[in-house]
PDB file of C-alpha atoms in Angstrom:
ATOM      1  CA  UNK K   1     -61.605 127.343-131.528  1.00 46.00           C
ATOM      2  CA  UNK K   2     -63.786 129.156-128.967  1.00 61.00           C
ATOM      3  CA  UNK K   3     -64.771 132.723-129.780  1.00 87.00           C
ATOM      4  CA  UNK K   4     -64.698 135.710-127.439  1.00 90.00           C
ATOM      5  CA  UNK K   5     -68.255 135.198-126.222  1.00 92.00           C
ATOM      6  CA  UNK K   6     -67.648 131.526-125.428  1.00 91.00           C
ATOM      7  CA  UNK K   7     -64.500 132.459-123.530  1.00 91.00           C
ATOM      8  CA  UNK K   8     -66.395 135.040-121.472  1.00 93.00           C
ATOM      9  CA  UNK K   9     -69.186 132.572-120.767  1.00 93.00           C
ATOM     10  CA  UNK K  10     -66.646 130.003-119.595  1.00 91.00           C
ATOM     11  CA  UNK K  11     -64.844 132.459-117.336  1.00 92.00           C
ATOM     12  CA  UNK K  12     -68.153 133.590-115.846  1.00 95.00           C
ATOM     13  CA  UNK K  13     -69.184 129.985-115.188  1.00 93.00           C
ATOM     14  CA  UNK K  14     -65.901 128.804-113.673  1.00 92.00           C
ATOM     15  CA  UNK K  15     -65.494 131.765-111.336  1.00 93.00           C
ATOM     16  CA  UNK K  16     -69.154 131.821-110.282  1.00 94.00           C
ATOM     17  CA  UNK K  17     -69.002 128.113-109.450  1.00 92.00           C
ATOM     18  CA  UNK K  18     -65.717 128.627-107.575  1.00 91.00           C
ATOM     19  CA  UNK K  19     -67.247 131.544-105.642  1.00 92.00           C
ATOM     20  CA  UNK K  20     -70.064 129.398-104.266  1.00 90.00           C
ATOM     21  CA  UNK K  21     -71.930 131.332-101.596  1.00 90.00           C
ATOM     22  CA  UNK K  22     -69.142 133.906-101.375  1.00 88.00           C
ATOM     23  CA  UNK K  23     -67.490 132.585 -98.231  1.00 85.00           C
ATOM     24  CA  UNK K  24     -64.270 131.336 -99.855  1.00 86.00           C
ATOM     25  CA  UNK K  25     -60.657 132.548 -99.969  1.00 84.00           C
ATOM     26  CA  UNK K  26     -60.151 135.088-102.743  1.00 86.00           C
ATOM     27  CA  UNK K  27     -63.891 135.803-102.951  1.00 89.00           C
ATOM     28  CA  UNK K  28     -63.341 139.417-104.041  1.00 88.00           C
ATOM     29  CA  UNK K  29     -61.259 138.440-107.057  1.00 89.00           C
ATOM     30  CA  UNK K  30     -63.488 135.507-108.005  1.00 92.00           C
ATOM     31  CA  UNK K  31     -66.504 137.808-107.889  1.00 94.00           C
ATOM     32  CA  UNK K  32     -64.819 140.509-109.973  1.00 93.00           C
ATOM     33  CA  UNK K  33     -63.733 138.070-112.692  1.00 93.00           C
ATOM     34  CA  UNK K  34     -67.130 136.374-112.851  1.00 95.00           C
ATOM     35  CA  UNK K  35     -69.032 139.667-112.874  1.00 96.00           C
ATOM     36  CA  UNK K  36     -66.802 141.321-115.474  1.00 96.00           C
ATOM     37  CA  UNK K  37     -66.984 138.411-117.890  1.00 96.00           C
ATOM     38  CA  UNK K  38     -70.722 137.960-117.404  1.00 97.00           C
ATOM     39  CA  UNK K  39     -71.388 141.646-118.056  1.00 97.00           C
ATOM     40  CA  UNK K  40     -69.035 141.696-121.050  1.00 97.00           C
ATOM     41  CA  UNK K  41     -70.932 138.807-122.631  1.00 96.00           C
ATOM     42  CA  UNK K  42     -74.314 140.464-122.054  1.00 96.00           C
ATOM     43  CA  UNK K  43     -73.331 143.985-123.113  1.00 97.00           C
ATOM     44  CA  UNK K  44     -71.599 142.672-126.241  1.00 96.00           C
ATOM     45  CA  UNK K  45     -74.826 140.858-127.117  1.00 95.00           C
ATOM     46  CA  UNK K  46     -77.299 143.657-126.336  1.00 95.00           C
ATOM     47  CA  UNK K  47     -75.192 146.711-127.237  1.00 96.00           C
ATOM     48  CA  UNK K  48     -72.360 145.460-129.493  1.00 95.00           C
ATOM     49  CA  UNK K  49     -69.127 147.399-129.231  1.00 94.00           C
ATOM     50  CA  UNK K  50     -70.113 149.328-126.112  1.00 94.00           C
ATOM     51  CA  UNK K  51     -68.284 146.839-123.894  1.00 94.00           C
ATOM     52  CA  UNK K  52     -65.019 148.310-125.220  1.00 92.00           C
ATOM     53  CA  UNK K  53     -63.144 151.573-124.759  1.00 92.00           C
ATOM     54  CA  UNK K  54     -62.067 153.442-127.888  1.00 88.00           C
ATOM     55  CA  UNK K  55     -58.677 151.677-127.662  1.00 85.00           C
ATOM     56  CA  UNK K  56     -60.523 148.340-127.872  1.00 83.00           C
ATOM     57  CA  UNK K  57     -59.714 147.386-124.281  1.00 86.00           C
ATOM     58  CA  UNK K  58     -62.627 145.938-122.307  1.00 91.00           C
ATOM     59  CA  UNK K  59     -64.347 148.064-119.691  1.00 94.00           C
ATOM     60  CA  UNK K  60     -64.268 147.059-115.992  1.00 93.00           C
ATOM     61  CA  UNK K  61     -67.340 145.831-114.145  1.00 94.00           C
ATOM     62  CA  UNK K  62     -68.037 149.239-112.570  1.00 94.00           C
ATOM     63  CA  UNK K  63     -68.234 150.947-115.966  1.00 95.00           C
ATOM     64  CA  UNK K  64     -70.321 148.137-117.447  1.00 96.00           C
ATOM     65  CA  UNK K  65     -72.864 148.482-114.623  1.00 96.00           C
ATOM     66  CA  UNK K  66     -73.022 152.239-115.250  1.00 96.00           C
ATOM     67  CA  UNK K  67     -73.583 151.544-118.936  1.00 96.00           C
ATOM     68  CA  UNK K  68     -76.447 149.149-118.233  1.00 96.00           C
ATOM     69  CA  UNK K  69     -78.052 151.638-115.845  1.00 95.00           C
ATOM     70  CA  UNK K  70     -77.907 154.335-118.517  1.00 95.00           C
ATOM     71  CA  UNK K  71     -79.539 151.989-121.024  1.00 95.00           C
ATOM     72  CA  UNK K  72     -82.410 150.780-118.847  1.00 94.00           C
ATOM     73  CA  UNK K  73     -82.779 153.868-116.632  1.00 94.00           C
ATOM     74  CA  UNK K  74     -83.323 151.723-113.556  1.00 94.00           C
ATOM     75  CA  UNK K  75     -81.497 149.915-110.763  1.00 94.00           C
ATOM     76  CA  UNK K  76     -83.582 146.793-111.379  1.00 94.00           C
ATOM     77  CA  UNK K  77     -82.483 145.057-114.563  1.00 95.00           C
ATOM     78  CA  UNK K  78     -85.122 142.884-116.209  1.00 93.00           C
ATOM     79  CA  UNK K  79     -82.942 140.049-117.465  1.00 91.00           C
ATOM     80  CA  UNK K  80     -85.625 137.659-118.683  1.00 86.00           C
ATOM     81  CA  UNK K  81     -89.331 136.899-118.644  1.00 84.00           C
ATOM     82  CA  UNK K  82     -89.984 133.183-118.197  1.00 80.00           C
ATOM     83  CA  UNK K  83     -93.157 131.622-119.465  1.00 76.00           C
ATOM     84  CA  UNK K  84     -95.104 129.860-116.691  1.00 71.00           C
ATOM     85  CA  UNK K  85     -95.525 126.110-116.581  1.00 66.00           C
ATOM     86  CA  UNK K  86     -98.878 124.888-117.953  1.00 64.00           C
ATOM     87  CA  UNK K  87     -99.899 123.625-114.509  1.00 61.00           C
ATOM     88  CA  UNK K  88    -101.409 125.101-112.475  1.00 62.00           C
ATOM     89  CA  UNK K  89    -103.273 127.147-115.080  1.00 61.00           C
ATOM     90  CA  UNK K  90    -103.327 130.927-115.252  1.00 66.00           C
ATOM     91  CA  UNK K  91     -99.969 131.330-113.539  1.00 71.00           C
ATOM     92  CA  UNK K  92     -98.322 134.681-114.442  1.00 76.00           C
ATOM     93  CA  UNK K  93     -95.039 134.897-116.325  1.00 76.00           C
ATOM     94  CA  UNK K  94     -91.966 135.046-114.115  1.00 80.00           C
ATOM     95  CA  UNK K  95     -89.929 138.247-114.285  1.00 85.00           C
ATOM     96  CA  UNK K  96     -86.243 137.723-113.540  1.00 87.00           C
ATOM     97  CA  UNK K  97     -84.596 140.920-112.346  1.00 92.00           C
ATOM     98  CA  UNK K  98     -81.024 141.629-111.273  1.00 95.00           C
ATOM     99  CA  UNK K  99     -80.363 144.166-108.525  1.00 95.00           C
ATOM    100  CA  UNK K 100     -77.717 146.487-109.979  1.00 96.00           C
ATOM    101  CA  UNK K 101     -77.449 148.360-106.676  1.00 95.00           C
ATOM    102  CA  UNK K 102     -76.303 145.141-104.975  1.00 95.00           C
ATOM    103  CA  UNK K 103     -73.682 144.588-107.680  1.00 96.00           C
ATOM    104  CA  UNK K 104     -72.471 148.208-107.402  1.00 94.00           C
ATOM    105  CA  UNK K 105     -72.189 147.935-103.635  1.00 92.00           C
ATOM    106  CA  UNK K 106     -70.239 144.679-103.896  1.00 93.00           C
ATOM    107  CA  UNK K 107     -67.804 146.206-106.399  1.00 92.00           C
ATOM    108  CA  UNK K 108     -67.308 149.279-104.184  1.00 89.00           C
ATOM    109  CA  UNK K 109     -66.804 147.100-101.098  1.00 86.00           C
ATOM    110  CA  UNK K 110     -64.308 144.672-102.624  1.00 82.00           C
ATOM    111  CA  UNK K 111     -62.190 146.893-104.891  1.00 76.00           C
ATOM    112  CA  UNK K 112     -60.085 148.380-102.058  1.00 61.00           C
ATOM    113  CA  UNK K 113     -59.135 144.851-100.972  1.00 55.00           C
ATOM    114  CA  UNK K 114     -58.248 143.839-104.513  1.00 54.00           C
ATOM    115  CA  UNK K 115     -56.040 146.881-105.049  1.00 50.00           C
ATOM    116  CA  UNK K 116     -54.315 146.990-101.691  1.00 50.00           C
ATOM    117  CA  UNK K 117     -56.072 150.093-100.397  1.00 52.00           C
ATOM    118  CA  UNK K 118     -57.493 150.905 -96.987  1.00 53.00           C
ATOM    119  CA  UNK K 119     -61.140 150.148 -96.377  1.00 48.00           C
ATOM    120  CA  UNK K 120     -63.417 147.690 -98.079  1.00 48.00           C
ATOM    121  CA  UNK K 121     -64.124 144.102 -97.253  1.00 55.00           C
ATOM    122  CA  UNK K 122     -63.505 140.625 -98.628  1.00 60.00           C
ATOM    123  CA  UNK K 123     -66.955 139.428 -97.586  1.00 67.00           C
ATOM    124  CA  UNK K 124     -69.747 139.330-100.143  1.00 81.00           C
ATOM    125  CA  UNK K 125     -73.353 139.845 -99.152  1.00 84.00           C
ATOM    126  CA  UNK K 126     -75.903 137.240-100.138  1.00 91.00           C
ATOM    127  CA  UNK K 127     -77.739 139.674-102.421  1.00 94.00           C
ATOM    128  CA  UNK K 128     -74.565 140.326-104.444  1.00 94.00           C
ATOM    129  CA  UNK K 129     -74.002 136.612-105.066  1.00 95.00           C
ATOM    130  CA  UNK K 130     -77.682 136.223-105.941  1.00 95.00           C
ATOM    131  CA  UNK K 131     -77.459 139.101-108.430  1.00 96.00           C
ATOM    132  CA  UNK K 132     -74.316 137.618-109.978  1.00 96.00           C
ATOM    133  CA  UNK K 133     -76.054 134.292-110.486  1.00 95.00           C
ATOM    134  CA  UNK K 134     -79.125 136.074-111.798  1.00 95.00           C
ATOM    135  CA  UNK K 135     -77.118 137.299-114.787  1.00 96.00           C
ATOM    136  CA  UNK K 136     -77.091 133.721-116.036  1.00 95.00           C
ATOM    137  CA  UNK K 137     -80.757 133.988-116.983  1.00 93.00           C
ATOM    138  CA  UNK K 138     -79.822 136.354-119.815  1.00 94.00           C
ATOM    139  CA  UNK K 139     -79.745 134.642-123.242  1.00 92.00           C
ATOM    140  CA  UNK K 140     -76.099 135.684-123.705  1.00 94.00           C
ATOM    141  CA  UNK K 141     -75.108 133.432-120.782  1.00 94.00           C
ATOM    142  CA  UNK K 142     -77.279 130.519-119.650  1.00 90.00           C
ATOM    143  CA  UNK K 143     -74.211 128.491-118.713  1.00 89.00           C
ATOM    144  CA  UNK K 144     -74.486 127.699-114.996  1.00 88.00           C
ATOM    145  CA  UNK K 145     -77.026 124.886-115.245  1.00 78.00           C
ATOM    146  CA  UNK K 146     -74.765 123.016-117.655  1.00 73.00           C
ATOM    147  CA  UNK K 147     -71.450 124.157-116.219  1.00 67.00           C
ATOM    148  CA  UNK K 148     -69.013 121.287-115.917  1.00 71.00           C
ATOM    149  CA  UNK K 149     -66.129 123.069-114.285  1.00 67.00           C
ATOM    150  CA  UNK K 150     -63.482 120.556-113.377  1.00 74.00           C
ATOM    151  CA  UNK K 151     -61.879 120.429-109.955  1.00 79.00           C
ATOM    152  CA  UNK K 152     -58.616 121.611-111.518  1.00 82.00           C
ATOM    153  CA  UNK K 153     -60.312 124.644-113.122  1.00 84.00           C
ATOM    154  CA  UNK K 154     -61.991 125.607-109.865  1.00 86.00           C
ATOM    155  CA  UNK K 155     -58.753 125.072-107.933  1.00 87.00           C
ATOM    156  CA  UNK K 156     -56.798 127.215-110.424  1.00 88.00           C
ATOM    157  CA  UNK K 157     -59.362 130.030-110.267  1.00 90.00           C
ATOM    158  CA  UNK K 158     -59.408 129.945-106.466  1.00 90.00           C
ATOM    159  CA  UNK K 159     -55.611 129.882-106.227  1.00 91.00           C
ATOM    160  CA  UNK K 160     -55.262 132.830-108.606  1.00 90.00           C
ATOM    161  CA  UNK K 161     -57.828 134.851-106.655  1.00 90.00           C
ATOM    162  CA  UNK K 162     -56.186 134.059-103.331  1.00 88.00           C
ATOM    163  CA  UNK K 163     -52.760 135.015-104.703  1.00 91.00           C
ATOM    164  CA  UNK K 164     -54.113 138.327-105.997  1.00 89.00           C
ATOM    165  CA  UNK K 165     -55.648 139.181-102.643  1.00 85.00           C
ATOM    166  CA  UNK K 166     -52.533 138.033-100.743  1.00 89.00           C
ATOM    167  CA  UNK K 167     -50.274 140.358-102.689  1.00 92.00           C
ATOM    168  CA  UNK K 168     -52.738 143.258-102.493  1.00 88.00           C
ATOM    169  CA  UNK K 169     -52.636 142.923 -98.702  1.00 86.00           C
ATOM    170  CA  UNK K 170     -48.836 142.699 -98.782  1.00 91.00           C
ATOM    171  CA  UNK K 171     -48.502 145.857-100.887  1.00 92.00           C
ATOM    172  CA  UNK K 172     -50.747 147.687 -98.440  1.00 88.00           C
ATOM    173  CA  UNK K 173     -48.558 146.428 -95.563  1.00 91.00           C
ATOM    174  CA  UNK K 174     -45.167 147.523 -96.912  1.00 93.00           C
ATOM    175  CA  UNK K 175     -46.357 150.573 -98.843  1.00 93.00           C
ATOM    176  CA  UNK K 176     -45.968 151.772-102.420  1.00 93.00           C
ATOM    177  CA  UNK K 177     -42.661 153.535-101.715  1.00 96.00           C
ATOM    178  CA  UNK K 178     -41.039 150.341-100.474  1.00 97.00           C
ATOM    179  CA  UNK K 179     -42.367 148.408-103.469  1.00 96.00           C
ATOM    180  CA  UNK K 180     -40.871 151.045-105.798  1.00 97.00           C
ATOM    181  CA  UNK K 181     -37.484 150.749-104.046  1.00 97.00           C
ATOM    182  CA  UNK K 182     -37.543 146.991-104.468  1.00 97.00           C
ATOM    183  CA  UNK K 183     -38.545 147.322-108.113  1.00 97.00           C
ATOM    184  CA  UNK K 184     -35.508 149.532-108.723  1.00 97.00           C
ATOM    185  CA  UNK K 185     -33.316 146.642-107.538  1.00 97.00           C
ATOM    186  CA  UNK K 186     -35.073 143.970-109.627  1.00 96.00           C
ATOM    187  CA  UNK K 187     -32.029 143.296-111.800  1.00 95.00           C
ATOM    188  CA  UNK K 188     -30.364 141.877-108.672  1.00 95.00           C
ATOM    189  CA  UNK K 189     -32.538 138.794-109.236  1.00 95.00           C
ATOM    190  CA  UNK K 190     -30.979 138.144-112.658  1.00 95.00           C
ATOM    191  CA  UNK K 191     -27.806 136.060-113.065  1.00 93.00           C
ATOM    192  CA  UNK K 192     -24.644 137.969-112.235  1.00 91.00           C
ATOM    193  CA  UNK K 193     -22.653 136.316-115.027  1.00 91.00           C
ATOM    194  CA  UNK K 194     -23.050 138.530-118.144  1.00 89.00           C
ATOM    195  CA  UNK K 195     -23.572 135.586-120.517  1.00 90.00           C
ATOM    196  CA  UNK K 196     -26.115 133.936-118.262  1.00 91.00           C
ATOM    197  CA  UNK K 197     -27.891 137.271-117.813  1.00 90.00           C
ATOM    198  CA  UNK K 198     -28.004 137.738-121.590  1.00 89.00           C
ATOM    199  CA  UNK K 199     -29.449 134.245-122.030  1.00 90.00           C
ATOM    200  CA  UNK K 200     -32.064 134.755-119.300  1.00 93.00           C
ATOM    201  CA  UNK K 201     -35.583 135.908-120.107  1.00 95.00           C
ATOM    202  CA  UNK K 202     -34.994 139.077-118.139  1.00 95.00           C
ATOM    203  CA  UNK K 203     -37.612 141.260-116.495  1.00 97.00           C
ATOM    204  CA  UNK K 204     -41.206 141.888-117.467  1.00 96.00           C
ATOM    205  CA  UNK K 205     -44.110 144.050-116.387  1.00 96.00           C
ATOM    206  CA  UNK K 206     -45.964 143.139-113.197  1.00 96.00           C
ATOM    207  CA  UNK K 207     -49.637 144.019-113.521  1.00 92.00           C
ATOM    208  CA  UNK K 208     -50.050 143.693-109.786  1.00 93.00           C
ATOM    209  CA  UNK K 209     -47.673 146.403-108.557  1.00 94.00           C
ATOM    210  CA  UNK K 210     -47.137 148.266-111.821  1.00 94.00           C
ATOM    211  CA  UNK K 211     -43.365 147.896-112.147  1.00 97.00           C
ATOM    212  CA  UNK K 212     -40.995 146.254-114.595  1.00 96.00           C
ATOM    213  CA  UNK K 213     -39.989 143.789-111.907  1.00 97.00           C
ATOM    214  CA  UNK K 214     -41.376 140.407-112.961  1.00 97.00           C
ATOM    215  CA  UNK K 215     -38.538 137.890-113.124  1.00 97.00           C
ATOM    216  CA  UNK K 216     -39.664 135.930-116.166  1.00 96.00           C
ATOM    217  CA  UNK K 217     -39.419 132.159-115.966  1.00 96.00           C
ATOM    218  CA  UNK K 218     -41.271 131.403-119.212  1.00 95.00           C
ATOM    219  CA  UNK K 219     -42.790 133.169-122.205  1.00 95.00           C
ATOM    220  CA  UNK K 220     -45.885 131.398-123.499  1.00 93.00           C
ATOM    221  CA  UNK K 221     -46.772 130.798-127.129  1.00 91.00           C
ATOM    222  CA  UNK K 222     -48.585 134.079-127.653  1.00 89.00           C
ATOM    223  CA  UNK K 223     -46.242 136.224-125.615  1.00 91.00           C
ATOM    224  CA  UNK K 224     -47.658 136.122-122.089  1.00 93.00           C
ATOM    225  CA  UNK K 225     -44.979 136.145-119.415  1.00 95.00           C
ATOM    226  CA  UNK K 226     -45.055 134.092-116.226  1.00 95.00           C
ATOM    227  CA  UNK K 227     -42.731 134.282-113.249  1.00 96.00           C
ATOM    228  CA  UNK K 228     -42.347 135.973-109.859  1.00 97.00           C
ATOM    229  CA  UNK K 229     -42.250 139.683-109.140  1.00 97.00           C
ATOM    230  CA  UNK K 230     -39.113 140.748-107.307  1.00 97.00           C
ATOM    231  CA  UNK K 231     -40.852 143.824-105.901  1.00 97.00           C
ATOM    232  CA  UNK K 232     -44.200 142.565-104.620  1.00 96.00           C
ATOM    233  CA  UNK K 233     -43.733 138.745-104.678  1.00 96.00           C
ATOM    234  CA  UNK K 234     -46.701 138.182-107.034  1.00 96.00           C
ATOM    235  CA  UNK K 235     -46.426 134.721-108.596  1.00 96.00           C
ATOM    236  CA  UNK K 236     -47.858 134.669-112.111  1.00 95.00           C
ATOM    237  CA  UNK K 237     -48.785 131.204-113.370  1.00 92.00           C
ATOM    238  CA  UNK K 238     -49.906 129.990-116.780  1.00 89.00           C
ATOM    239  CA  UNK K 239     -53.517 129.744-115.591  1.00 85.00           C
ATOM    240  CA  UNK K 240     -53.449 133.366-114.440  1.00 87.00           C
ATOM    241  CA  UNK K 241     -52.603 134.712-117.900  1.00 88.00           C
ATOM    242  CA  UNK K 242     -55.239 132.622-119.651  1.00 83.00           C
ATOM    243  CA  UNK K 243     -57.172 135.727-120.736  1.00 79.00           C
ATOM    244  CA  UNK K 244     -54.059 137.448-122.091  1.00 83.00           C
ATOM    245  CA  UNK K 245     -53.050 134.364-124.052  1.00 86.00           C
ATOM    246  CA  UNK K 246     -56.564 133.909-125.401  1.00 85.00           C
ATOM    247  CA  UNK K 247     -56.896 137.459-126.719  1.00 80.00           C
ATOM    248  CA  UNK K 248     -53.332 137.413-128.081  1.00 82.00           C
ATOM    249  CA  UNK K 249     -54.195 134.188-129.910  1.00 84.00           C
ATOM    250  CA  UNK K 250     -57.288 135.823-131.440  1.00 78.00           C
ATOM    251  CA  UNK K 251     -55.217 138.800-132.579  1.00 76.00           C
ATOM    252  CA  UNK K 252     -52.640 136.529-134.164  1.00 77.00           C
ATOM    253  CA  UNK K 253     -55.350 134.740-136.153  1.00 68.00           C
ATOM    254  CA  UNK K 254     -56.783 138.082-137.264  1.00 63.00           C
ATOM    255  CA  UNK K 255     -53.379 138.986-138.719  1.00 47.00           C
ATOM    256  CA  UNK K 256     -52.971 135.711-140.597  1.00 46.00           C
TER     257      UNK K 256
END
């Protein structure tokens, strides 16, 4: 069974590979997932426990970058020092640094898009993608050179990112008030027959719009709910709740 660090490494690898040079649909979400998981793996290795809030929830990428800056007191993060090859002789060691300013700027630029707010951009600058890939030189990662992300994994990551960004744009278009009105009518999507309604899986929480308006089509083994949100149209698939299922599985094993 993979542990938390292996899961984070895998998520970083898959989403970084799917991101490519940054010019892909859903780039903002792919970048955020890759960056968050990469930083979580590194911070958990270098400063154990500081990747978590007091309630044990993981910190977002923006807070993790702030944490790293406070630890190193610099915007240039020395990730690794590589020994030179023996030929030619007398070559200096290679310092691998990650530009935290580029990562901060990319987070600031893409968050409005991801959360359906005005401003921001989907495009990622070359230096942000370079900095993201530079994280892989840290001993806590080192997964990109051997990453064997399957086409299905890349396709699932890309589809999830594109769906996130689609719905964020939609919420911005119709407005929060309209989404709230639709959420209030979510029970209209359930069967009208009382017995059928009782037997249905009912409504669940939609993380995208923040309403109890997800029409549940299936509950997975460890409790994650998939379905379609009546209010904002967000389609939650099994692949999209992979993190939730993974951490719920770990918690269940801790209780055994």
